[in-house]
Coordinates of C-alpha atoms in Angstrom, one line a residue:
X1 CA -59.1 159.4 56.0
X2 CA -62.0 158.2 58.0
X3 CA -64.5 156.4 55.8
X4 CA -67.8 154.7 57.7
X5 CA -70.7 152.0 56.8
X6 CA -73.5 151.3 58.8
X7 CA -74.8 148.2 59.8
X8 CA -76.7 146.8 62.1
X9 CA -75.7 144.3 65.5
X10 CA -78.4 143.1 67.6
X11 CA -80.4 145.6 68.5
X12 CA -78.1 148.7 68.3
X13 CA -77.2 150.0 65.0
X14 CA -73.3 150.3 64.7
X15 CA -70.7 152.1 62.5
X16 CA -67.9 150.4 61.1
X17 CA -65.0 153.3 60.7
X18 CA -61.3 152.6 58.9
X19 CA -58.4 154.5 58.9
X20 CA -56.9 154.6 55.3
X21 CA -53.1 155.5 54.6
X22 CA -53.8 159.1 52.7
X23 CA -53.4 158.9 48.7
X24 CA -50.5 160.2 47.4
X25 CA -49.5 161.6 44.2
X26 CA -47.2 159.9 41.9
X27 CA -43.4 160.8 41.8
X28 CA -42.5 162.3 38.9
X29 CA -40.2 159.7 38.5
X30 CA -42.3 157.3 38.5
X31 CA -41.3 154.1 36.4
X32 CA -43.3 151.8 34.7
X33 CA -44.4 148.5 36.9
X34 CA -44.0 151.0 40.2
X35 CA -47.4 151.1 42.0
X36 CA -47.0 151.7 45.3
X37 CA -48.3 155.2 45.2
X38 CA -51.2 156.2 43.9
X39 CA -51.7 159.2 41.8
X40 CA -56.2 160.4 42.2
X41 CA -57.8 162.5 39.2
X42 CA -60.7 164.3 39.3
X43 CA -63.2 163.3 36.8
X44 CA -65.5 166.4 36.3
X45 CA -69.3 165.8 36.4
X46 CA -71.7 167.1 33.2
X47 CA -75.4 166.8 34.0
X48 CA -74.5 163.7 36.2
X49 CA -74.5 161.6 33.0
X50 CA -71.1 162.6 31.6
X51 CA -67.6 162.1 33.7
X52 CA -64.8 163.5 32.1
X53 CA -60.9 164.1 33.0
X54 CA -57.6 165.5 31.4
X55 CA -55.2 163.9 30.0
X56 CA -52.5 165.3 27.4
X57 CA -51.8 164.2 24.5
X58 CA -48.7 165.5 22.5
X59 CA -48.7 168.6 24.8
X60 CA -52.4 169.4 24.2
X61 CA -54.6 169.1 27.2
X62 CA -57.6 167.3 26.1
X63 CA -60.5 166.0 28.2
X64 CA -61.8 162.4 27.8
X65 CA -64.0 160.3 29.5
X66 CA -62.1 157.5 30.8
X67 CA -64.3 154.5 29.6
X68 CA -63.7 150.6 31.1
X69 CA -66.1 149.0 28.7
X70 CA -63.6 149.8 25.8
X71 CA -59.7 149.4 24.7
X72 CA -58.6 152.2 22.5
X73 CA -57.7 155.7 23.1
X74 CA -59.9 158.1 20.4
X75 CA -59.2 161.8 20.4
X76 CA -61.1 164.3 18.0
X77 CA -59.0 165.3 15.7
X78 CA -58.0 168.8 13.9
X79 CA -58.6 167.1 10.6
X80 CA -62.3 166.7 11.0
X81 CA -63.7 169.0 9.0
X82 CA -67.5 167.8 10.5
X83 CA -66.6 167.9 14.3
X84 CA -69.2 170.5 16.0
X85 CA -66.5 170.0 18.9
X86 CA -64.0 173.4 19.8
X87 CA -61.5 171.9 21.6
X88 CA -59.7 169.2 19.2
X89 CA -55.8 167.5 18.7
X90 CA -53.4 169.2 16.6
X91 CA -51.0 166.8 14.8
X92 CA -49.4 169.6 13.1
X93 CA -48.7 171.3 17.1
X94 CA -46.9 168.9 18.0
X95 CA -43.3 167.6 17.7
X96 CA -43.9 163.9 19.6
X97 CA -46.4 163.0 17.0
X98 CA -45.4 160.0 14.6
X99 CA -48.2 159.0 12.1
X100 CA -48.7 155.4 11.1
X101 CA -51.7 155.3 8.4
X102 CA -54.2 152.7 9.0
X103 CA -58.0 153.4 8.8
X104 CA -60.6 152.0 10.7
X105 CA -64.3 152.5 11.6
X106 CA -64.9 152.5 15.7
X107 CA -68.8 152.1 16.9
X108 CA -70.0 152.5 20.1
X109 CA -73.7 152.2 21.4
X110 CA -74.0 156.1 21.0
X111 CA -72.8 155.9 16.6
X112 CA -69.9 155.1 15.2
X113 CA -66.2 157.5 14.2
X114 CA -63.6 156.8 11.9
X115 CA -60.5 157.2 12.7
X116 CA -56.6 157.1 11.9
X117 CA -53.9 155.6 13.7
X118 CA -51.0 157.8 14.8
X119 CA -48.7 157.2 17.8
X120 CA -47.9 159.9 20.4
X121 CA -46.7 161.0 24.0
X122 CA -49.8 160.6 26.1
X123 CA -50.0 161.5 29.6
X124 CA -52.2 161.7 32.8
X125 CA -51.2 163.8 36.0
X126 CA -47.5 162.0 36.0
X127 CA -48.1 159.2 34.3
X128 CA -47.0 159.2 30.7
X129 CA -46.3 156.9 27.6
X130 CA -43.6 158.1 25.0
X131 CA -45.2 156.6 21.8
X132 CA -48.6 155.9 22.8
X133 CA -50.8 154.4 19.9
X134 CA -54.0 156.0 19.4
X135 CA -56.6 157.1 17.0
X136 CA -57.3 160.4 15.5
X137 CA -61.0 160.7 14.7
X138 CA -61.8 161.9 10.8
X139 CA -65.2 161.4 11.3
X140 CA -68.2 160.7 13.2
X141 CA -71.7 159.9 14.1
X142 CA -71.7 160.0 17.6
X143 CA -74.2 163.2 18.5
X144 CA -73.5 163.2 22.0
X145 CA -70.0 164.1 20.8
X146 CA -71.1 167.3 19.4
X147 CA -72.3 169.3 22.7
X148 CA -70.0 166.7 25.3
X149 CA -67.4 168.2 27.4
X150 CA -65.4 165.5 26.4
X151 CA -63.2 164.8 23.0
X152 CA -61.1 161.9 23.6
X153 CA -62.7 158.1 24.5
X154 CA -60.0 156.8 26.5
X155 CA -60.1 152.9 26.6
X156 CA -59.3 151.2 30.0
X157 CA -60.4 147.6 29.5
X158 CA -58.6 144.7 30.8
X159 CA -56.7 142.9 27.8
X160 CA -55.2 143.7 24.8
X161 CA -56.7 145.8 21.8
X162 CA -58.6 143.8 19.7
X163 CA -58.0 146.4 16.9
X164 CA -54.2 146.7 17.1
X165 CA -50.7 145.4 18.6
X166 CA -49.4 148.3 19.9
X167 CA -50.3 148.1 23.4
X168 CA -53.4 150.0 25.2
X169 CA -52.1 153.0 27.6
X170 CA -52.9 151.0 30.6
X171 CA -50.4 148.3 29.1
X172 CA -47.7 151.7 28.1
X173 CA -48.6 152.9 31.5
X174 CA -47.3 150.1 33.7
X175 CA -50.6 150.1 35.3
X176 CA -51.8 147.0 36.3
X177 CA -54.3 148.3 38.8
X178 CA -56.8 151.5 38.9
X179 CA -60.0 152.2 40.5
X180 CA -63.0 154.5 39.7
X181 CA -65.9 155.7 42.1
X182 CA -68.4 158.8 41.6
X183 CA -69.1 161.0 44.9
X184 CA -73.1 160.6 45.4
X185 CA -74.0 164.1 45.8
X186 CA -75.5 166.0 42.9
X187 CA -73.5 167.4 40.9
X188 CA -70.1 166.0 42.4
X189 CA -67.4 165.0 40.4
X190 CA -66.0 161.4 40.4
X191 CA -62.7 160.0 41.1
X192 CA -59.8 157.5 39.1
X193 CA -57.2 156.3 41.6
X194 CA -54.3 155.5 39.4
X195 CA -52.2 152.6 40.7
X196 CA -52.3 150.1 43.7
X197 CA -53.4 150.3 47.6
X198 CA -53.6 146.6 48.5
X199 CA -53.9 147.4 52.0
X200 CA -57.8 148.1 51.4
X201 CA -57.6 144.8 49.5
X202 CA -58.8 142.7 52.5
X203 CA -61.9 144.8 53.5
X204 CA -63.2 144.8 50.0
X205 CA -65.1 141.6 48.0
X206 CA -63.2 140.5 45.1
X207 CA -65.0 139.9 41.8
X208 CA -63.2 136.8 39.3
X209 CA -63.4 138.8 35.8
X210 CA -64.6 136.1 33.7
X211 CA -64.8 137.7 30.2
X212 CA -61.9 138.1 27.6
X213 CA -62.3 141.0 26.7
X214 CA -64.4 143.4 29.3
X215 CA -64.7 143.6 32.9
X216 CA -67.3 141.0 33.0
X217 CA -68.3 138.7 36.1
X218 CA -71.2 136.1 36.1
X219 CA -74.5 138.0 37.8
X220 CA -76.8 135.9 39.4
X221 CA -79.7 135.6 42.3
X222 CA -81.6 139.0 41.5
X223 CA -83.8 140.0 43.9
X224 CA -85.5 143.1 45.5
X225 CA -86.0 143.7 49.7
X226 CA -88.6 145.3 51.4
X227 CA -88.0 147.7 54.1
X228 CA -89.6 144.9 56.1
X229 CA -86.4 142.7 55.3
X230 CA -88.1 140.2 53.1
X231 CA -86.5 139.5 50.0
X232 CA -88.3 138.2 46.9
X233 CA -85.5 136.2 44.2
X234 CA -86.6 137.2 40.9
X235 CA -87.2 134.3 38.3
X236 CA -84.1 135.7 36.0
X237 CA -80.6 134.7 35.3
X238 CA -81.1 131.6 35.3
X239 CA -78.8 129.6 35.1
X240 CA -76.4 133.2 35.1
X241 CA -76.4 136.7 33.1
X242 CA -73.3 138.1 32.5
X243 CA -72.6 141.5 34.4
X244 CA -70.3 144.6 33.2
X245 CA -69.1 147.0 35.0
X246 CA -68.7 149.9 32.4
X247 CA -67.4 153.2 33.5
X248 CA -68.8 154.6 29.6
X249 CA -72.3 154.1 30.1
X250 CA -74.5 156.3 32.2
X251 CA -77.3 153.8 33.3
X252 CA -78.2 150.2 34.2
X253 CA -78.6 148.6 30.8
X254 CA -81.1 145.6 31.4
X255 CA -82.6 143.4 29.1
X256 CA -86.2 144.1 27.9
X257 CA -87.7 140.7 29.7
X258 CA -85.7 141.2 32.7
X259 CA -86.1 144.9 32.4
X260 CA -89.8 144.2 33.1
X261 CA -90.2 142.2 35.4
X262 CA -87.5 144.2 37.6
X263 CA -89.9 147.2 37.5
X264 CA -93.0 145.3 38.2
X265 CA -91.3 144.2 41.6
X266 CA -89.8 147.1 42.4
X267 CA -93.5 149.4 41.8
X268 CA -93.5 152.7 40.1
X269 CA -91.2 155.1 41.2
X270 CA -93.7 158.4 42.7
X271 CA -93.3 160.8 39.9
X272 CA -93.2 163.3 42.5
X273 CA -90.0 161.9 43.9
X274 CA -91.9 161.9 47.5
X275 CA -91.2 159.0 49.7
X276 CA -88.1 157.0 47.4
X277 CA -87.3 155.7 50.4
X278 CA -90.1 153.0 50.7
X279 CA -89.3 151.6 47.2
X280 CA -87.3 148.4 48.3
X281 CA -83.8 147.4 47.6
X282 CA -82.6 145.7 44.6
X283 CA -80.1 143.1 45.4
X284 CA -77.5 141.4 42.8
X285 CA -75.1 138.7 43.6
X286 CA -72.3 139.6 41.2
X287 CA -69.1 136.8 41.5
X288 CA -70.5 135.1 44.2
X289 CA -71.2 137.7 46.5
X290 CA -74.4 140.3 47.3
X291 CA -74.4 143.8 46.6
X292 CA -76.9 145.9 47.0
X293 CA -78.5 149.1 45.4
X294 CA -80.9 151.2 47.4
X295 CA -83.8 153.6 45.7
X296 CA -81.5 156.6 45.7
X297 CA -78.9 154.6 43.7
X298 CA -81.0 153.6 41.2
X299 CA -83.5 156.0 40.8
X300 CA -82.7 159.7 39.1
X301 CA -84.7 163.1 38.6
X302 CA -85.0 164.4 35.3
X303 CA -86.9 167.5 33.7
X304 CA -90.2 166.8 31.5
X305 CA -91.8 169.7 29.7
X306 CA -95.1 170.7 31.1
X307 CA -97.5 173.1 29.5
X308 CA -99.1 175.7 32.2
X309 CA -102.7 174.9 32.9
X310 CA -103.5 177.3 35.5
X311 CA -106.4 180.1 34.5
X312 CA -103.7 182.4 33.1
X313 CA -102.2 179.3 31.1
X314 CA -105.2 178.4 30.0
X315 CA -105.8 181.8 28.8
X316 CA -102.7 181.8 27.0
X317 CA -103.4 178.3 25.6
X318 CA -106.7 179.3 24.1
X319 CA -104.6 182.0 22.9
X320 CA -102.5 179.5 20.9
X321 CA -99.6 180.5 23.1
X322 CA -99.2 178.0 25.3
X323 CA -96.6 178.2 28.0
X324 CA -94.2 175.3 28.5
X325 CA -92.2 175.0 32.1
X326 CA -89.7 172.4 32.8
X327 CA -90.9 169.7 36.0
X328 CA -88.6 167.5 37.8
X329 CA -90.1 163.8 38.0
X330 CA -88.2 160.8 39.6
X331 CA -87.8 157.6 37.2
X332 CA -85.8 154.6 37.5
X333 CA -82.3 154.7 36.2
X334 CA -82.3 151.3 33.7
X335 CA -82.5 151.7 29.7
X336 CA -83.7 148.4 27.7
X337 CA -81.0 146.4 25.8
X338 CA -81.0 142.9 24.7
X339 CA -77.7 140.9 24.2
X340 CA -76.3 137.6 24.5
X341 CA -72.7 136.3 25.7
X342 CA -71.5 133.6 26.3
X343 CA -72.2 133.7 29.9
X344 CA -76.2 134.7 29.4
X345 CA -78.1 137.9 29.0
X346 CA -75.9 141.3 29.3
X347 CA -76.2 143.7 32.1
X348 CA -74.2 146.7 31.9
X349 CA -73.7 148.2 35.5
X350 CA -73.2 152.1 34.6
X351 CA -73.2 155.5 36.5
X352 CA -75.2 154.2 39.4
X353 CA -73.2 151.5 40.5
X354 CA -70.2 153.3 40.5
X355 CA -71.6 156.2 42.5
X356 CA -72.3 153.1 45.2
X357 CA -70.0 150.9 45.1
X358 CA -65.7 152.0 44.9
X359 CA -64.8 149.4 42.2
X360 CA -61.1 148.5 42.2
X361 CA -59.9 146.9 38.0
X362 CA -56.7 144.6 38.5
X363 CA -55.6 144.0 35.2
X364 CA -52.4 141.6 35.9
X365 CA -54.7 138.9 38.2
X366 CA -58.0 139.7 36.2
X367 CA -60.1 140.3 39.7
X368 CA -62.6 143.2 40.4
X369 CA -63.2 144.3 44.4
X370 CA -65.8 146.5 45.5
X371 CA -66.7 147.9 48.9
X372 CA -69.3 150.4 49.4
X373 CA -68.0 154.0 48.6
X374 CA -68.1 156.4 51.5
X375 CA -67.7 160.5 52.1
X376 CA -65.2 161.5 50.2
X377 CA -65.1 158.7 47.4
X378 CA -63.0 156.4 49.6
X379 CA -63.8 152.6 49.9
X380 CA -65.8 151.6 53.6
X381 CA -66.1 147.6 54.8
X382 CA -68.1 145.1 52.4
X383 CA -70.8 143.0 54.1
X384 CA -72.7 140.4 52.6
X385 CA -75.8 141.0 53.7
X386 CA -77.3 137.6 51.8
X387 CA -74.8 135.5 53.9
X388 CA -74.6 137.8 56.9
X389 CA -71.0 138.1 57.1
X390 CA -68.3 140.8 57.7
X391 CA -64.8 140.9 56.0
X392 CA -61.6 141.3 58.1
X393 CA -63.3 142.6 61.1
X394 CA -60.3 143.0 63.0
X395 CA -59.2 146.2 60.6
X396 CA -62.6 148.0 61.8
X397 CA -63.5 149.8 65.2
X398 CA -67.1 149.6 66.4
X399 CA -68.9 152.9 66.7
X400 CA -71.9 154.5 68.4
X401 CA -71.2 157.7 67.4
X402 CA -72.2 158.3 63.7
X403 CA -75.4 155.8 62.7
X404 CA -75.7 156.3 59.1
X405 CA -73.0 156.1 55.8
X406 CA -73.2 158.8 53.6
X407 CA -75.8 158.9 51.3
X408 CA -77.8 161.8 49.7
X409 CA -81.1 163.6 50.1
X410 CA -82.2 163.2 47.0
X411 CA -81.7 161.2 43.9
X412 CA -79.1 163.0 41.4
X413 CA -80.8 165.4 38.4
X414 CA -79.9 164.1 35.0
X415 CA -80.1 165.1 31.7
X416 CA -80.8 162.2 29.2
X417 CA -80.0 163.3 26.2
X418 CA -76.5 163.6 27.3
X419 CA -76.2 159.9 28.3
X420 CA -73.4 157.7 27.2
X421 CA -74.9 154.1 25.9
X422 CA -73.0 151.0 26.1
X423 CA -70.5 150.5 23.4
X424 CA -70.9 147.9 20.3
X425 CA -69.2 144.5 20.0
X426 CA -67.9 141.6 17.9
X427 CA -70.4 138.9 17.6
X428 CA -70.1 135.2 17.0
X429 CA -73.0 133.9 15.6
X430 CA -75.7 136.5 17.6
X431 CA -73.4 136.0 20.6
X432 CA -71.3 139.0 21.5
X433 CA -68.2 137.4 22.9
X434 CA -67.1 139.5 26.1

């Protein structure tokens, strides 16, 4: 597949194009530890705020969202007498399933669910775990749960379970390396690339995971850049924050401070979503090297609720019958939340960067990469813009003939209320330790 970036050279504006070996299903004898194919599952997009694939669990196709920033897999359950949900597990349906007994409350930053553990034969595409352990939710709190197109959490964090020995399905899987990326155009569905291609390894910047427990890397040297090329370092992170990459969570979660004075350098986002393009560019530098996220990355549309005031809305209003239309406004994607690690303030890098950036999780040498994503959800060059420097240019032919990477026309339309917030964690002493 062809995948392109733009860049600039001198004066003429040049497109860097790759060749990639095509992705191929797994074998269906595929054994535990084998990852030289690569098996790619669609992960189906709800209001551009919920990303959601199947997996099956004791012979019941289930869909789940396939969530980075946690460890465990959760699946509704038949037993929960409370679950608004239709489509829920069936112990008593299937002949794989083994329970095991022990209770325990799981809370995320959308509520909480309790849940039972049971062990079962979990699968995805050809990928599969005999005795899997996971949890069969009871009970929850989790509203978004209710009206989601999901009804399994499926955990795909980097270590162990914190909340029990059995081994996560990444572990069962023999999957030591995966990567996620969300098409840009509205309403597209995202991608998980099961298993390793190291041959895009050298044309992508790699990411030291610092935290324990999530895919965490040290954030530092914010900063936004005016079309103009002048970039202004925000006061912030200082000395570092600590920056997650959390497939679970539909937005940038920033905190409050930081949040603020963001916004106040990047200017209000036109309501009318007219002329995005002149908002500047917000830059991160995330494991020692620059990303970037341009206005259509990080701004959204959503709908607001506007009563009619035209003469015949008016007439309708003095009539005490108002009539209410829905309006699409642009805002900025970021949602407020304060926490500490031990690494600084929290960013949680959501939806938006993963519609950017193709992230690659290697679990067995604890490293991130990211390259830009292009057409199709395939991985294009890395440049450091802040240093000015190419990766691996011999892989990459210089073009004339395309000028710009694939972006979209317009930022994606979103529906809040179905956003996924950022899970909830063990703290030490107001600390949460990632």
């Amino acid at each position: 597949m062809r995948v392109v970036l733009a860049m600039a050279v001198g004066a003429a504006s040049l497109r860097l194009v790759a060749t990639r070996q095509p992705v191929m299903n797994l074998a269906a004898d595929h054994k535990a530890g084998d990852e030289q194919v690569v098996y790619r599952q669609k992960q189906n997009n709800f209001q551009n705020m919920q990303y959601y694939g199947d997996l099956t669990v004791g012979g019941q196709v289930i869909s789940g969202i396939f969530d980075t920033g946690s460890f465990d897999l959760l699946v509704l359950s038949a037993k929960c007498q409370h679950c608004a949900a239709d489509a829920k597990y069936d112990s008593k349906k299937s002949s794989t399933f083994k329970p095991e007994g022990t209770k325990q409350r799981h809370c995320y930053g959308s509520g909480c669910a309790d849940a039972t553990i049971g062990f079962e034969k979990v699968s995805v595409g050809p990928i599969s775990a005999p005795k899997q352990a996971f949890w069969e939710i009871t009970d929850h709190q989790i509203p978004v749960m209710d009206f989601a197109r999901f009804q399994a959490i499926v955990g795909v964090g980097h270590s162990d379970s914190p909340s029990m020995q059995y081994g996560t399905m990444l572990q069962n899987f023999g999957v030591g390396e995966f990567a996620f990326c969300l098409e840009k155009g509205n309403g597209a569905p995202g991608w998980l690339y099961w298993g390793s291609e190291p041959q895009l390894h050298s044309s992508m910047a790699t990411i030291d995971v610092v935290a324990s427990h999530h895919w965490g890397a040290i954030l530092t040297d914010i900063g936004v850049r005016t079309a103009d090329g002048k970039t202004t370092t925000l006061d912030i992170c200082k000395p570092t924050c600590s920056a997650i990459i959390d497939s679970g969570t539909s937005l940038i979660a920033v905190p409050t401070a930081q949040l603020n004075n963001v916004v106040s350098q990047i200017g209000e986002v036109p309501s009318d979503c007219m002329n995005i393009d002149k908002l500047p560019t917000l830059t991160l530098t995330v494991g020692g090297h620059s990303f970037e996220l341009p206005p259509k990355a990080y701004v959204v549309r959503t709908q607001e609720p506007e009563v009619d005031t035209s003469v015949m809305g008016v007439a309708k209003i003095l009539a005490f019958q108002p009539e209410v239309r829905m309006k699409e406004v642009c805002t900025h994607a970021f949602m407020a939340m304060d926490q500490q690690t031990q690494f600084g303030p929290m960013w949680i890098l959501g939806d938006p960067w993963l519609r950017h950036y193709y992230t690659v999780f290697d679990r067995v040498n604890k490293k991130m990469r990211a390259a830009p994503a292009g057409q199709g959800c395939r991985p294009t060059q890395y440049f450091d813009f802040a240093k000015n420097e190419i990766l691996n240019t011999t892989a990459f032919n210089l073009m004339h003939d395309e000028l710009e990477a694939f972006e979209p026309t317009e930022p994606v339309l979103v529906n809040k209320s179905a956003a996924r917030n950022p899970w909830k964690e063990r703290l030490v002493n107001g600390t949460m330790e990632i």
